[in-house]
Structures are given as C-alpha cells and as structure tokens.
CSV table of N, CA and C in Angstrom, one decimal:
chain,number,residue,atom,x,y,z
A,1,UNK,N,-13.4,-7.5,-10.4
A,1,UNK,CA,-12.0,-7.2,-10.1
A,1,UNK,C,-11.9,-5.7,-10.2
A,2,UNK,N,-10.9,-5.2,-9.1
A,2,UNK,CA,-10.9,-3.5,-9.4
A,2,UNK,C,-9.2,-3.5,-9.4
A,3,UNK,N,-8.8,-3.0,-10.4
A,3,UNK,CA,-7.2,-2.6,-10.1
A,3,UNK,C,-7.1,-1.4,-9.6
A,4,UNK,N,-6.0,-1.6,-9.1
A,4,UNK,CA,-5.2,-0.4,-8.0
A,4,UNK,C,-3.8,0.1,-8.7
A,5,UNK,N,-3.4,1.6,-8.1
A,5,UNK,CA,-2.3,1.6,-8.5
A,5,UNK,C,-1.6,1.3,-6.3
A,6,UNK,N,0.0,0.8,-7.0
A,6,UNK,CA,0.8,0.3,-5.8
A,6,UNK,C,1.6,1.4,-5.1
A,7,UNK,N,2.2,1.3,-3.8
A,7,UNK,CA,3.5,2.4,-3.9
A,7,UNK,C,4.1,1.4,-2.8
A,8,UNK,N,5.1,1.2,-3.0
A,8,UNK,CA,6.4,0.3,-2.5
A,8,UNK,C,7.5,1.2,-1.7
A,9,UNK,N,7.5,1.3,-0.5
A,9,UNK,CA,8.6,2.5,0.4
A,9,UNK,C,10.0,1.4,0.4
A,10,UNK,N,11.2,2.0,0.3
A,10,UNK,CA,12.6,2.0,0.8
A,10,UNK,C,12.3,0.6,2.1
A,11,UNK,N,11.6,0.4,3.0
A,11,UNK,CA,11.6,-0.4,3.9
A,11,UNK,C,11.0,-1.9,3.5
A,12,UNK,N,10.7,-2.0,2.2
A,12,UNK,CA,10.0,-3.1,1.7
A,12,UNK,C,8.4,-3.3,2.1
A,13,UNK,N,7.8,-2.2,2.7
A,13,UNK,CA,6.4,-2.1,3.1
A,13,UNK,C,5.7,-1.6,1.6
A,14,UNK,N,4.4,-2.2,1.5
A,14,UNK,CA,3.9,-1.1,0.3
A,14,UNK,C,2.2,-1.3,0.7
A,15,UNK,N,1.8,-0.4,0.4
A,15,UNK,CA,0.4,0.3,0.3
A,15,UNK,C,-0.6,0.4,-1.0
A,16,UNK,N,-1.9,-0.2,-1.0
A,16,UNK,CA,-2.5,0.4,-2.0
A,16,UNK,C,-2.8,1.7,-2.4
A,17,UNK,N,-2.4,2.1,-3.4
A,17,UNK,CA,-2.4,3.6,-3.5
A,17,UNK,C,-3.8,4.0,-3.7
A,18,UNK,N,-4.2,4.6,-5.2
A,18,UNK,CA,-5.4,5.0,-5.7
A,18,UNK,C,-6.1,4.0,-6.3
A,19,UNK,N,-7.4,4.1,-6.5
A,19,UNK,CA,-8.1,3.5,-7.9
A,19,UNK,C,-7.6,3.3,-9.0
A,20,UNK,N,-7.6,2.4,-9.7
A,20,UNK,CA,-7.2,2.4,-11.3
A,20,UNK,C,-8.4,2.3,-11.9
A,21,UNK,N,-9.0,1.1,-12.4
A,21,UNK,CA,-9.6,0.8,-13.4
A,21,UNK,C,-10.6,-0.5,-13.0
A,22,UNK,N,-11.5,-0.5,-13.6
A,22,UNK,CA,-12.4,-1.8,-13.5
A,22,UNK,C,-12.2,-2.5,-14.4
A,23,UNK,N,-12.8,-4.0,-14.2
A,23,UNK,CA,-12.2,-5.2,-15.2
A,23,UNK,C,-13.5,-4.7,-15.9
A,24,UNK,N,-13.8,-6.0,-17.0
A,24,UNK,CA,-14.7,-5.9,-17.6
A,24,UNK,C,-15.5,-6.9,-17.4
A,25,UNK,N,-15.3,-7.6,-16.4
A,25,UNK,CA,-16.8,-8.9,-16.0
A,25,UNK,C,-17.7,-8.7,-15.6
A,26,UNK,N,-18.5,-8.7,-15.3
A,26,UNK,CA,-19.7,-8.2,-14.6
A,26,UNK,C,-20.0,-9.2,-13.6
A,27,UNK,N,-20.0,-8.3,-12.6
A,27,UNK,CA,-20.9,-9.6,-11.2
A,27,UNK,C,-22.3,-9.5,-11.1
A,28,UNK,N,-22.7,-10.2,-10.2
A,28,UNK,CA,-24.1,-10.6,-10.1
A,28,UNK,C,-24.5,-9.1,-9.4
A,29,UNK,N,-26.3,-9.5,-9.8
A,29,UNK,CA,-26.4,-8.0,-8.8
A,29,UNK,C,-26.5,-8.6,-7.6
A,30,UNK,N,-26.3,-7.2,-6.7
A,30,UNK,CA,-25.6,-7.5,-5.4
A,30,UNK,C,-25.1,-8.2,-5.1
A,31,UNK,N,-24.1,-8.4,-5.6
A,31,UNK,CA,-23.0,-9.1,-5.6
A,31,UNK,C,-21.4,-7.7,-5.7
A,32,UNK,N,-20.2,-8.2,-4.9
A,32,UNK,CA,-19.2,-6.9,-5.2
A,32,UNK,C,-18.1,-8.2,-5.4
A,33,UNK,N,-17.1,-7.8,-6.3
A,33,UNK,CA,-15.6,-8.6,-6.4
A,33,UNK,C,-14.9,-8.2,-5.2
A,34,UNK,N,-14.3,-9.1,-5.1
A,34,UNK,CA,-13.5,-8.7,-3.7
A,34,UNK,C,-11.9,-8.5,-4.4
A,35,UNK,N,-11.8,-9.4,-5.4
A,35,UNK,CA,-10.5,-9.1,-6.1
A,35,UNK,C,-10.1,-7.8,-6.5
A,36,UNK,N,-8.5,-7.6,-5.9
A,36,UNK,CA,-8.0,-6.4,-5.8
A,36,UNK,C,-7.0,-6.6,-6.8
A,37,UNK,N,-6.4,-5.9,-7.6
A,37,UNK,CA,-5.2,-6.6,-8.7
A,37,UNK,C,-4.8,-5.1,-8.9
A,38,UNK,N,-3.0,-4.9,-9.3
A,38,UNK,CA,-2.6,-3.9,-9.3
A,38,UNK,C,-2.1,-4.0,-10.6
A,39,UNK,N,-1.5,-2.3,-11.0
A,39,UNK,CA,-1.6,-2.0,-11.9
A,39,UNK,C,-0.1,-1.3,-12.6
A,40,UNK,N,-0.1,-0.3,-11.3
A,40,UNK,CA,1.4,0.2,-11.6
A,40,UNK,C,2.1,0.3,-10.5
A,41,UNK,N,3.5,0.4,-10.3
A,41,UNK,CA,3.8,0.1,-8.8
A,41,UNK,C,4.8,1.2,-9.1
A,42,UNK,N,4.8,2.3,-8.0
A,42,UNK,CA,5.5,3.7,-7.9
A,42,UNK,C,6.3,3.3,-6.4
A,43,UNK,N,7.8,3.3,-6.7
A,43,UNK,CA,8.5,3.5,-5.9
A,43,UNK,C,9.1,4.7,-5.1
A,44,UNK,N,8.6,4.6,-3.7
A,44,UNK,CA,8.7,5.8,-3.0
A,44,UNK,C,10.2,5.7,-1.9
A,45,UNK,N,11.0,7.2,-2.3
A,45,UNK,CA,12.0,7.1,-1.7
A,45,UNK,C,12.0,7.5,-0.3
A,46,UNK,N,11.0,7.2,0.0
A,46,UNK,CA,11.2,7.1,2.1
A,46,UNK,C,10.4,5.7,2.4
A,47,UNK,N,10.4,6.1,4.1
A,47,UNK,CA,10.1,4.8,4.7
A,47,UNK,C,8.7,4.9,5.1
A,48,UNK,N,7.8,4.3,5.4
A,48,UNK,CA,6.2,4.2,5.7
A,48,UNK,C,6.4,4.9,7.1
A,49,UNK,N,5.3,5.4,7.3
A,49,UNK,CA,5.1,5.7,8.6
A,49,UNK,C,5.1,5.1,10.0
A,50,UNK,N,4.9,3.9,9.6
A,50,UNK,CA,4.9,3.1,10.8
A,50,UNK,C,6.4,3.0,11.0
A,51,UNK,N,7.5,2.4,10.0
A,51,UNK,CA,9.0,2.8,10.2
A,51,UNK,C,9.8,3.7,11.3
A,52,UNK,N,8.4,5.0,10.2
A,52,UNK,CA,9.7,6.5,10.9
A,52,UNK,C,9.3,6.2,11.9
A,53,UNK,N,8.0,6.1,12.4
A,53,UNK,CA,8.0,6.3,13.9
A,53,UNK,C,8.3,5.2,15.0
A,54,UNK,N,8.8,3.8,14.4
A,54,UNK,CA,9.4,3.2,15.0
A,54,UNK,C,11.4,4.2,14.9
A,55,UNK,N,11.6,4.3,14.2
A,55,UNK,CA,13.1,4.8,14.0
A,55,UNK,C,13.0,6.1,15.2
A,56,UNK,N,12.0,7.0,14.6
A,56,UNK,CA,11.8,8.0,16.0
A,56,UNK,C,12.0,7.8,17.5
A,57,UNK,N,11.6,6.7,17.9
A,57,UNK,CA,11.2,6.0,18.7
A,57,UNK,C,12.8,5.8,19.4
A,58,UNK,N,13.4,4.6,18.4
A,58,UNK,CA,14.7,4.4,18.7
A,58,UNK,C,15.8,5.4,18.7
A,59,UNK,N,15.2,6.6,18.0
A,59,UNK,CA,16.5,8.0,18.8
A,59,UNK,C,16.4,8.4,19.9
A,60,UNK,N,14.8,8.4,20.0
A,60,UNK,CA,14.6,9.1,21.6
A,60,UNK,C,15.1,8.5,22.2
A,61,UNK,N,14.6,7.5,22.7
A,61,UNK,CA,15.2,6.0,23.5
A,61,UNK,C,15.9,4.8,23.4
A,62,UNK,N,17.3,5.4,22.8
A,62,UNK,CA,18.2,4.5,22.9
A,62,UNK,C,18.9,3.2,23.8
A,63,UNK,N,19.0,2.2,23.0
A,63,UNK,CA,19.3,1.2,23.9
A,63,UNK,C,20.3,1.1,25.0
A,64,UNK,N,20.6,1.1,26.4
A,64,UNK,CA,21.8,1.4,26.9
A,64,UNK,C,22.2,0.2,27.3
C-alpha cells in the first residue's frame, strides 16, 4: 500500500497529489501493491483545469 497526499478543487473534482508514505507490509518479490490510500486532503480554492477550460469555452461561445 502507498499513501498519497489528496487535493479536492471548488468543482468537487480531486486529484492525487504527492507521495506520502509507505505501509509497513511487505509484498512478495516482484510483486508491487496496487493499493493507493490517502492521507491528507488539501482543499484547493479554484476549479481543475478541465473546468476552467470548459468555463472558457462557454464565454467564448455562448449559447444563443
């Protein structure tokens, strides 16, 4: 298992941030955990990118 730190945008989208920490189990050799587990979750006051550039999107070309 590897924890992650989180970040959660204004749009309810969130993203795995950085690395945190490793568990303490050990897997087989060659063997990798696939388990991802988070750790702290930092709330970010904008929207994801995929958002703005939808919102971008809808100024340029407004619905008529």
């Amino acid at each position: 298992m590897s924890y992650f730190d989180q970040e959660l945008f204004t749009c309810t989208d969130w993203r795995r941030g950085s690395f945190s920490q490793h568990c303490s189990k050990a897997c087989r050799v060659g063997e990798t955990c696939s388990t991802k587990l988070i750790t702290t979750t930092r709330y970010m006051s904008r929207e994801c990118k995929f958002c703005k550039q939808i919102t971008i999107i809808h100024q340029t070309f407004p619905n008529t």
